[in-house]
Structure formats: structure tokens, C-alpha cells
Coordinates of C-alpha atoms in Angstrom, one line a residue:
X39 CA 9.1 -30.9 25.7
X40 CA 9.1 -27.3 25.2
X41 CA 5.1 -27.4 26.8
X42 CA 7.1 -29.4 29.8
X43 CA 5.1 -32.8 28.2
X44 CA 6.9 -36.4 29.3
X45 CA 4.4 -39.1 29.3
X46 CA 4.6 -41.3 32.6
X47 CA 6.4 -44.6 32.0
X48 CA 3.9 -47.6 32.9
X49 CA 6.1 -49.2 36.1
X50 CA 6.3 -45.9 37.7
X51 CA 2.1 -45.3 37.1
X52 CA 1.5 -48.3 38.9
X53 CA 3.5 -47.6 41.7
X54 CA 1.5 -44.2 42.7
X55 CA -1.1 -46.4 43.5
X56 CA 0.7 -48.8 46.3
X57 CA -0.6 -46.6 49.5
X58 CA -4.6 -46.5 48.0
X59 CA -7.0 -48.5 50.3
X60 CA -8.0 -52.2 48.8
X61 CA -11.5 -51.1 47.6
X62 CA -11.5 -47.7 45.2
X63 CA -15.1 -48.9 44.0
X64 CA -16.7 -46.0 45.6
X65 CA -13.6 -43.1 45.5
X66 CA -13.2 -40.4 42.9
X67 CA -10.1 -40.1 41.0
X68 CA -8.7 -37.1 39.0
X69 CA -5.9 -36.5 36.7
X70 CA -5.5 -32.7 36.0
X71 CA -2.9 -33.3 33.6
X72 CA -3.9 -36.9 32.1
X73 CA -2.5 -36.5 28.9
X74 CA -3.1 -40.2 27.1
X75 CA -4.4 -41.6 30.2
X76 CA -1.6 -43.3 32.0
X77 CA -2.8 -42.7 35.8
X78 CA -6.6 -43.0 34.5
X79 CA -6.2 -46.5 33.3
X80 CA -3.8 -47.3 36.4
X81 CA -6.8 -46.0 38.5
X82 CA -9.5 -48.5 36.6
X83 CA -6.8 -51.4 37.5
X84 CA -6.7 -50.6 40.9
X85 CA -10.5 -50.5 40.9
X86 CA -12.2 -47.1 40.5
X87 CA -15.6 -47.0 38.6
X88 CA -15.0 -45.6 35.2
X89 CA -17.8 -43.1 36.3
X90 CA -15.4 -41.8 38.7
X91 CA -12.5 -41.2 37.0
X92 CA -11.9 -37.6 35.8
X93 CA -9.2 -36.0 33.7
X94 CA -7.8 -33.1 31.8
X95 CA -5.0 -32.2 29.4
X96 CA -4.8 -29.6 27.2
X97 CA -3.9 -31.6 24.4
X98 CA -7.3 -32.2 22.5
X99 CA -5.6 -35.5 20.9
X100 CA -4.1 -36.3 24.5
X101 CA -7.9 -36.4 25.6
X102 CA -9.6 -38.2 23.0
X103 CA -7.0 -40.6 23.0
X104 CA -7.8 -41.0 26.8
X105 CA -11.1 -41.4 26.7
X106 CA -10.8 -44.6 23.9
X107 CA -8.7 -45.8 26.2
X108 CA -11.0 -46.6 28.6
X109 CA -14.1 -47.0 26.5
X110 CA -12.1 -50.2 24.4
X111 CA -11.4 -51.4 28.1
X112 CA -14.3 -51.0 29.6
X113 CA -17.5 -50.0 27.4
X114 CA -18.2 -46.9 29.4
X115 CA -18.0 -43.5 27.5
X116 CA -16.7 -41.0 29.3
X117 CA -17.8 -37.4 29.6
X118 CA -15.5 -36.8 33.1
X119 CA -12.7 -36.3 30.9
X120 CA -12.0 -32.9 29.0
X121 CA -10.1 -30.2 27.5
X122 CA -8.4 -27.6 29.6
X123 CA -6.3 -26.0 31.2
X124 CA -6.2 -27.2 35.3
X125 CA -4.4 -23.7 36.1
X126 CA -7.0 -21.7 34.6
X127 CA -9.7 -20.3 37.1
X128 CA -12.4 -21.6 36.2
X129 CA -11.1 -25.4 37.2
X130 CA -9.8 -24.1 40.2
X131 CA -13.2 -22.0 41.6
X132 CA -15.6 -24.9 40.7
X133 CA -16.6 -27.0 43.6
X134 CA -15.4 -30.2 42.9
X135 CA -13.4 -32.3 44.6
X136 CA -11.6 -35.4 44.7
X137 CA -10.5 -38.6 46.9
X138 CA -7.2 -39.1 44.9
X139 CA -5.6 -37.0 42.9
X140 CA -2.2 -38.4 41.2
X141 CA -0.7 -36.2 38.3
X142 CA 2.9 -35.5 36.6
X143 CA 2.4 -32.0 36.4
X144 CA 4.3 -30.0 33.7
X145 CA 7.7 -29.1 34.8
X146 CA 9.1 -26.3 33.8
X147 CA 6.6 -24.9 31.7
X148 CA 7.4 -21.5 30.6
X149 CA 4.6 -19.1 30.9
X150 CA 4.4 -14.9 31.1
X151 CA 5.6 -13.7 33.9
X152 CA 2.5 -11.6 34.7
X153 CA 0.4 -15.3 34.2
X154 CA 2.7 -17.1 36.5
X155 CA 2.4 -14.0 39.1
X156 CA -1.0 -13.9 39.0
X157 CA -1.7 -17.8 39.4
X158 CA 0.6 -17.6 42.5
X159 CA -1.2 -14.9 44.1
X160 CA -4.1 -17.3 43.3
X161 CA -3.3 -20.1 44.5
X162 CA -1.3 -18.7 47.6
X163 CA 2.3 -19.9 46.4
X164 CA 4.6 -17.3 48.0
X165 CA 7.8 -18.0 45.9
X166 CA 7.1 -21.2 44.6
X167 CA 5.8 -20.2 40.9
X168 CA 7.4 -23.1 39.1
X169 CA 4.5 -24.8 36.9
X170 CA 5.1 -27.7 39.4
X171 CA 4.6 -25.4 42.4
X172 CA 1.1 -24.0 40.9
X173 CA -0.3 -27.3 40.2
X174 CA 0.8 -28.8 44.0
X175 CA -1.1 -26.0 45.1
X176 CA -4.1 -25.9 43.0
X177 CA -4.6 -30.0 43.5
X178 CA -4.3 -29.3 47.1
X179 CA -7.4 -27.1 46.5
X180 CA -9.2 -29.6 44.8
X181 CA -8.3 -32.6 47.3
X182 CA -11.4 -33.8 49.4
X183 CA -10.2 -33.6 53.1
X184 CA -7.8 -36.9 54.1
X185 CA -7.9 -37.3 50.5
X186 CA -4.6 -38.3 48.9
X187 CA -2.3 -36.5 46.4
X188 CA 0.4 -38.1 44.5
X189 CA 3.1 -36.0 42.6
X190 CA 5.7 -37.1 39.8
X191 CA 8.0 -34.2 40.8
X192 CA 11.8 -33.2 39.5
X193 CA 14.8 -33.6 41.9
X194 CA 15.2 -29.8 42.2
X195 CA 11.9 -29.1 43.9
X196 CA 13.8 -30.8 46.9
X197 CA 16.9 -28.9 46.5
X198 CA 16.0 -25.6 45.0
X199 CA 15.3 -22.5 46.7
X200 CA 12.7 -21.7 44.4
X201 CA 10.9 -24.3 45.4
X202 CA 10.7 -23.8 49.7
X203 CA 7.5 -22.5 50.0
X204 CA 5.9 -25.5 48.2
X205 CA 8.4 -27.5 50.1
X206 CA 6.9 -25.6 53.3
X207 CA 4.1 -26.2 52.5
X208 CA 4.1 -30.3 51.2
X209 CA 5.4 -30.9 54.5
X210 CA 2.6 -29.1 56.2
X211 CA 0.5 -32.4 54.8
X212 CA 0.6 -35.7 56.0
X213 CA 3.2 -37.7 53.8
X214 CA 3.4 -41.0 53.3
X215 CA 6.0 -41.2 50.8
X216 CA 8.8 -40.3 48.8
X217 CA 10.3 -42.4 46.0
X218 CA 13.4 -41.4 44.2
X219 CA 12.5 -43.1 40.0
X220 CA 16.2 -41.8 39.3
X221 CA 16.1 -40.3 35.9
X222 CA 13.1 -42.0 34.0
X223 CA 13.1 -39.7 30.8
X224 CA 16.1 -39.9 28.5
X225 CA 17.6 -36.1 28.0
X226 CA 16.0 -34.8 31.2

């Protein structure tokens, strides 16, 4: 918890997936954060190729885990899903894009104030330097245009001052939901 770590509860995966067209079969997912690979598998239910499904976590457990995960389900062995860090640079100045990109970023994860200063200069953040704020921003930069973004955010990046630039600029975007899970980790 202390890395901002809470692994996505299974009815609330499924869910991000409601507003997705019929057919994924030819759409790329990614999970910059997959950890064990709740939204991955939730994307090969819903119908993306295996061959189109990327992830990252920085857990190199969390990964390998992941990557079972979908080789017991489906055969395919996956080399779309790594190691590292999504906030780090060199993810973020790559060229690649996505269709869909649904995550549960980090919240709250403490890093140096110089870090989290120069990631929001980065990524164009204004005030917004939560660790929820940076990754909104930096999937927006890896979103294929009329892609779609999905976000497992806290209750105070509605409420919080902190939080109105990425406030500012998630409703600059076309949205086509909000969903309220309540409190869906214990202690949080």
C-alpha cells in the first residue's frame, strides 16, 4: 500500500469494459499499470487478440504472473507485457499508441518532490502532480485519437483542489462515464 498498490476487484474490471464496441478483435489494449493482469484478462474476455494486449507493472512478480495468466488461458506467450515504470520517459516518448487504455493507476504514490515536479512539467500537468494526475496525463499521450481511456480513480480527484487541472483537463475529453464503486478496498 505504501507503493499506492490495490489490486482491482473482478466485478468492477468487468464493468470498464461495458462502453467498448462489440468486436475488439482487431483493437489494441494497454495496461500501464497491469499488476497481475486483472484488465488484461478482462480485455481477452471481451475479445482482444492476445497479440494485442500490452501491459506494464513494475512489479517483476506482478508481470510474470500476468503473462501465465494469459498463456494457461490461451496458449499465446506474450512478449507485449513487461517491466517498468509507465512514468518514466522512455514509455512516454516512444511512439506507440493504443485503442483502449483502462488502468487503476497508483494513488497516492509518494515520490521526490523534484521527480514529481519534473514528470508534471513533462507531461503538462499544471497543479495536478498526484501519481493519479501523471498517469491521466501520460495515457492521454499514449491514447490513439477517438481512442478510449478508462480510470479507477479516488473520490478526491473530484473534490480536491489539487486535482482541477486534471479535472480541467478530463473534461476537455469526451466522457462517457462516471461510476461511483463506493469504497471497494477495505482501509482505504
Amino acid at each position: 500500500n505504501k507503493e499506492g498498490i490495490y489490486y482491482t476487484p473482478d466485478n468492477i474490471t468487468k464493468r470498464f469494459f461495458k462502453n467498448l464496441p462489440p468486436d475488439c478483435s482487431k483493437l489494441t489494449f494497454y495496461d500501464p499499470c497491469c499488476g497481475s493482469g486483472n484488465f488484461l484478462i478482462a480485455a481477452l474476455e471481451k475479445g482482444f487478440k492476445p497479440e494485442n494486449i500490452y501491459g506494464l507493472d513494475i512489479d517483476p512478480i506482478a508481470v510474470e504472473i500476468a503473462k501465465r495468466r494469459i498463456e494457461d488461458i490461451t496458449g499465446y506467450i506474450s512478449r507485449n507485457i513487461i517491466c517498468g515504470n509507465f512514468l518514466d520517459e522512455e514509455h512516454q516518448i516512444n511512439n506507440e499508441t493504443y485503442d483502449v487504455i483502462i488502468t487503476n493507476p497508483p494513488w497516492g504514490k509518494k515520490l521526490e518532490k523534484v521527480r514529481r515536479d519534473q514528470l508534471a512539467k513533462f507531461l503538462h500537468t499544471g497543479l495536478s502532480k498526484d501519481t493519479s494526475s501523471l498517469f491521466l496525463f501520460a495515457c492521454i499521450n499514449k491514447l490513439r485519437n477517438a481512442g478510449t481511456l478508462g480510470l479507477l480513480l479516488q473520490d478526491a480527484f473530484f473534490n480536491v483542489n489539487t486535482f482541477k487541472d486534471a479535472r480541467r483537463k478530463a473534461l476537455s475529453l469526451e466522457i462517457k462515464e462516471f461510476i461511483d464503486f463506493g469504497k471497494p478496498f477495505k482501509g482505504l
